XYZ file of C-alpha atoms in Angstrom:
315
model
C 12.958 31.570 -58.402
C 15.550 28.628 -58.920
C 16.607 27.352 -62.202
C 13.625 25.536 -63.888
C 13.724 21.837 -64.113
C 12.389 21.238 -67.598
C 11.270 17.652 -66.755
C 8.531 19.252 -64.653
C 7.205 21.421 -67.321
C 4.754 18.409 -68.438
C 3.604 18.124 -64.956
C 2.870 21.837 -64.354
C 0.988 21.729 -67.909
C -1.197 18.871 -66.992
C -1.869 20.006 -63.198
C -2.953 23.641 -64.352
C -4.855 22.318 -67.438
C -6.795 19.450 -65.580
C -6.727 21.104 -62.068
C -6.513 17.606 -60.625
C -3.586 15.652 -59.159
C -5.146 12.269 -60.243
C -6.137 13.223 -63.819
C -2.842 14.904 -64.380
C -1.083 11.676 -63.209
C -3.213 9.493 -65.471
C -2.782 11.970 -68.421
C 1.143 11.438 -67.899
C 0.950 7.755 -67.051
C 2.445 8.125 -63.623
C 1.065 7.509 -60.163
C -0.889 9.807 -58.049
C 1.999 9.978 -55.301
C 4.644 10.786 -58.170
C 2.365 13.733 -59.373
C 1.849 14.817 -55.777
C 5.735 15.086 -55.431
C 6.021 16.963 -58.637
C 3.377 19.398 -57.436
C 5.442 20.062 -54.150
C 8.698 20.471 -56.091
C 6.907 23.011 -58.431
C 5.459 24.791 -55.497
C 9.025 24.951 -53.878
C 10.564 26.180 -57.232
C 8.120 28.762 -58.016
C 7.375 29.965 -54.410
C 3.701 29.701 -54.865
C 1.050 27.135 -53.959
C -0.062 27.181 -57.672
C -3.184 25.107 -56.873
C -5.397 26.060 -53.915
C -8.295 23.955 -52.829
C -11.727 25.378 -53.074
C -14.415 22.978 -51.749
C -13.893 19.889 -53.642
C -11.985 21.465 -56.593
C -8.540 22.849 -56.949
C -8.085 26.329 -58.508
C -4.926 27.628 -60.016
C -3.466 30.790 -58.440
C -3.044 33.992 -60.598
C 0.503 33.349 -60.762
C 0.031 29.730 -61.944
C -2.183 30.928 -64.863
C 0.353 33.559 -65.936
C 3.147 30.947 -65.796
C 1.181 28.465 -67.589
C 0.342 31.240 -70.358
C 3.987 31.691 -70.687
C 5.285 28.000 -70.546
C 2.723 26.247 -72.756
C 3.542 27.613 -75.996
C 7.185 26.595 -75.411
C 6.105 23.039 -74.301
C 3.946 22.603 -77.317
C 6.613 23.658 -79.675
C 9.078 21.261 -77.973
C 6.654 18.450 -78.301
C 6.025 19.236 -81.915
C 9.736 19.320 -82.663
C 10.444 15.935 -80.811
C 7.601 14.123 -82.449
C 8.704 15.332 -86.078
C 12.238 14.158 -85.380
C 11.054 10.630 -83.866
C 9.115 9.117 -86.703
C 8.675 5.237 -86.454
C 7.547 3.196 -89.143
C 6.350 -0.261 -87.684
C 5.796 -1.731 -90.987
C 9.341 -1.407 -91.845
C 10.894 -1.824 -88.319
C 12.909 -4.616 -87.081
C 12.949 -4.649 -83.167
C 12.798 -6.974 -80.253
C 10.760 -6.145 -77.023
C 10.956 -8.240 -73.797
C 7.778 -8.606 -72.043
C 7.100 -9.581 -68.403
C 3.487 -11.529 -68.091
C 1.959 -14.337 -66.138
C 0.470 -17.291 -67.721
C -2.913 -15.583 -67.091
C -1.758 -12.361 -68.954
C -0.345 -14.666 -71.657
C -3.628 -16.561 -72.013
C -5.980 -13.542 -72.123
C -3.955 -10.839 -74.054
C -1.159 -12.568 -76.148
C -3.569 -14.189 -78.689
C -4.895 -10.566 -79.571
C -1.419 -9.073 -79.461
C 0.270 -11.416 -81.637
C -2.466 -11.670 -84.252
C -2.550 -7.815 -84.599
C 1.225 -7.282 -84.246
C 1.950 -9.775 -87.146
C -0.059 -7.691 -89.396
C 0.849 -4.165 -88.482
C 4.723 -4.792 -87.541
C 5.882 -8.243 -89.020
C 9.406 -7.272 -88.047
C 8.806 -6.748 -84.489
C 9.763 -9.812 -82.291
C 8.380 -10.510 -78.918
C 10.001 -12.304 -75.965
C 7.781 -13.234 -73.110
C 9.748 -13.670 -70.057
C 8.015 -15.820 -67.068
C 7.247 -13.945 -63.990
C 9.197 -14.379 -60.638
C 7.996 -13.312 -57.280
C 8.117 -9.506 -57.155
C 10.529 -9.545 -60.125
C 8.770 -7.217 -62.661
C 10.041 -3.940 -60.787
C 13.557 -5.176 -60.614
C 13.629 -6.209 -64.238
C 12.113 -2.913 -65.549
C 14.852 -1.022 -63.305
C 17.631 -3.209 -64.594
C 16.329 -2.789 -68.201
C 15.889 -6.538 -68.624
C 12.228 -6.027 -70.098
C 10.842 -3.090 -71.791
C 7.137 -3.687 -70.694
C 5.424 -5.362 -67.856
C 1.669 -6.249 -68.004
C -0.273 -7.114 -65.048
C -1.517 -6.114 -61.693
C 1.107 -3.791 -59.485
C -0.949 -1.871 -56.918
C 1.803 0.225 -55.715
C 4.469 0.869 -58.439
C 7.570 3.035 -57.707
C 7.566 6.587 -58.995
C 10.044 5.500 -61.721
C 7.437 3.568 -63.646
C 5.017 4.884 -66.007
C 1.531 3.120 -66.252
C -1.604 2.750 -68.575
C -4.712 0.980 -67.339
C -5.807 -1.685 -69.652
C -8.820 -3.704 -68.363
C -10.420 -5.285 -65.281
C -11.334 -8.708 -64.519
C -13.844 -10.154 -62.070
C -13.647 -13.477 -60.312
C -15.787 -16.673 -60.586
C -15.606 -20.056 -59.375
C -14.910 -23.475 -61.239
C -16.031 -27.002 -60.505
C -16.168 -30.387 -62.175
C -19.199 -31.261 -64.009
C -21.309 -33.438 -61.496
C -19.796 -32.006 -58.626
C -22.171 -32.626 -55.658
C -22.493 -29.026 -54.761
C -24.236 -28.388 -58.267
C -27.322 -30.312 -56.541
C -27.502 -27.637 -53.786
C -28.339 -23.827 -53.694
C -25.164 -22.027 -54.609
C -24.453 -19.898 -51.644
C -21.477 -19.006 -49.300
C -22.395 -21.836 -47.276
C -22.192 -24.462 -50.073
C -18.878 -22.677 -51.071
C -17.309 -23.207 -47.604
C -18.471 -26.826 -47.270
C -15.883 -28.227 -49.978
C -12.229 -27.901 -49.919
C -10.452 -25.461 -52.271
C -7.666 -25.309 -54.880
C -5.627 -22.063 -55.203
C -3.322 -20.982 -57.931
C -0.508 -18.570 -57.419
C -0.024 -15.458 -59.726
C -2.813 -13.339 -60.500
C -5.297 -15.776 -58.972
C -3.751 -15.069 -55.707
C -5.318 -11.603 -55.837
C -8.673 -12.949 -55.738
C -7.790 -15.604 -52.995
C -6.377 -12.815 -50.975
C -9.450 -10.542 -51.277
C -11.812 -13.664 -50.716
C -9.978 -14.729 -47.490
C -10.097 -11.155 -46.135
C -13.926 -10.960 -46.811
C -14.431 -14.127 -45.088
C -12.230 -13.082 -42.293
C -14.432 -10.151 -41.770
C -17.435 -12.613 -41.341
C -15.475 -14.717 -38.924
C -15.341 -17.757 -41.469
C -12.514 -19.469 -43.473
C -12.000 -21.811 -46.450
C -10.061 -25.022 -46.313
C -7.389 -24.902 -49.008
C -6.136 -28.489 -49.711
C -3.894 -27.509 -52.710
C -1.880 -24.640 -54.154
C -0.629 -24.912 -57.875
C 1.971 -22.568 -59.317
C 0.186 -22.027 -62.656
C -3.504 -21.611 -63.769
C -3.412 -23.949 -66.535
C -3.444 -27.303 -64.727
C -6.187 -25.928 -62.345
C -9.355 -27.190 -64.571
C -7.825 -30.637 -65.132
C -7.201 -30.930 -61.242
C -10.729 -30.256 -60.721
C -11.944 -32.297 -63.237
C -10.956 -35.339 -61.122
C -11.711 -34.003 -57.599
C -14.273 -32.141 -55.752
C -12.102 -29.035 -55.159
C -13.478 -25.578 -55.827
C -11.031 -22.950 -57.388
C -11.742 -19.127 -57.703
C -10.269 -17.936 -61.001
C -10.308 -14.721 -63.258
C -13.647 -15.068 -65.190
C -12.308 -15.001 -68.703
C -9.837 -17.746 -68.197
C -12.360 -20.008 -66.313
C -14.844 -19.287 -69.091
C -12.220 -20.346 -71.963
C -11.089 -23.535 -70.084
C -14.238 -24.884 -68.746
C -15.529 -26.415 -72.146
C -12.162 -27.956 -72.667
C -11.894 -29.697 -69.403
C -15.448 -30.751 -68.339
C -15.775 -28.109 -65.654
C -18.464 -25.715 -64.895
C -18.368 -21.996 -64.181
C -20.195 -20.380 -61.120
C -20.485 -16.812 -59.806
C -18.317 -15.868 -56.810
C -20.261 -16.531 -53.651
C -19.714 -12.952 -52.400
C -18.666 -9.498 -53.998
C -14.941 -9.082 -54.683
C -13.108 -6.110 -56.000
C -11.947 -6.435 -59.676
C -8.538 -7.327 -60.853
C -7.017 -4.161 -62.556
C -4.642 -5.059 -65.247
C -2.128 -2.254 -66.495
C 0.951 -2.000 -68.448
C 4.162 -0.582 -66.877
C 7.223 0.608 -68.392
C 10.158 2.617 -66.868
C 10.609 6.324 -67.514
C 13.690 5.885 -69.647
C 11.419 4.427 -72.438
C 8.789 7.076 -72.308
C 10.102 9.055 -75.358
C 11.325 5.980 -77.368
C 9.518 6.048 -80.620
C 9.251 2.292 -80.931
C 8.260 1.734 -77.268
C 5.779 4.556 -77.674
C 4.348 3.143 -80.706
C 3.824 -0.308 -79.086
C 1.930 1.246 -76.067
C -0.418 2.995 -78.317
C -0.978 -0.333 -80.359
C -1.722 -2.257 -77.264
C -4.238 0.359 -76.000
C -5.720 1.336 -79.624
C -5.851 -1.961 -81.179
C -5.059 -4.905 -79.077
C -7.647 -4.297 -76.475
C -10.377 -4.606 -78.829
C -9.527 -8.457 -78.933
C -9.545 -9.068 -75.271
C -13.120 -10.060 -73.958
C -12.120 -8.935 -70.479
C -11.136 -5.587 -71.623
C -13.169 -2.645 -70.029
C -11.720 0.750 -70.945
C -12.306 3.361 -68.482
C -12.893 6.747 -69.755
C -10.388 9.177 -68.455
C -7.865 6.401 -67.601
C -4.211 6.648 -68.343
C -4.553 5.342 -71.811
C -4.133 8.799 -73.037
C -0.701 9.088 -71.575
C 1.387 6.636 -73.719
């Protein structure tokens, strides 16, 4: 056997304990491809398949079970010593964090985060940086930000992740819009022009256009805005239709004289997660902030829907 890469021990422990690549990845807060890569390296390292498929399940080999019995006490002792020497007192801490978040994330998540953070850790300062196209990964890699909250379907192996919540789509139109006098269906939806917004709204627009293309249909997009916040006020004075995250549309409608309607066809939910670079994984302050967001902040976000068995246990 080659010399052991100690960084692979937590991966080995999770894989043998959970007997699932996806569950092990969720526990450690990494992507499934990253965990599959770790399993391949472990197999090469030990010269053993370690996990063998039996039907729909993975079963550890005898050698994997023996190695796990030998390594796990050492891993638990290492974790205990690390945590004991890395105490973090949020009430007394003075630290700044740079976050990367779109206007949508700032709208739905920051009120809950800031209100609770001021009580739990008044000395911690947040600086929220505006998003740039595909900039989150580079900013994490270059250490310009410590945390990215948003939708990131294919993060690189160098990033850790924890799922936060899901968001559904809905439509927004002005009060008195002519379509409100008609049955609300896909034909009515397509009879009018549309207003799109970049950012996370682009996810729903992309899914919507893909679904329409499968039916041989399309929308007429008259305007594209760079921000959500102007959308309801532009709609108020036009007959355009916007498709937005439901929590934002529901909050803005009473302020702008607009009406919320369900999406005219089923759309995949938008999955929001927080991402951080592996260099911050063991940082006590960073780990505290991640746990704080998962355990305290989500309770104040109406759109939050915790998924049992998600990566929230691996912060």
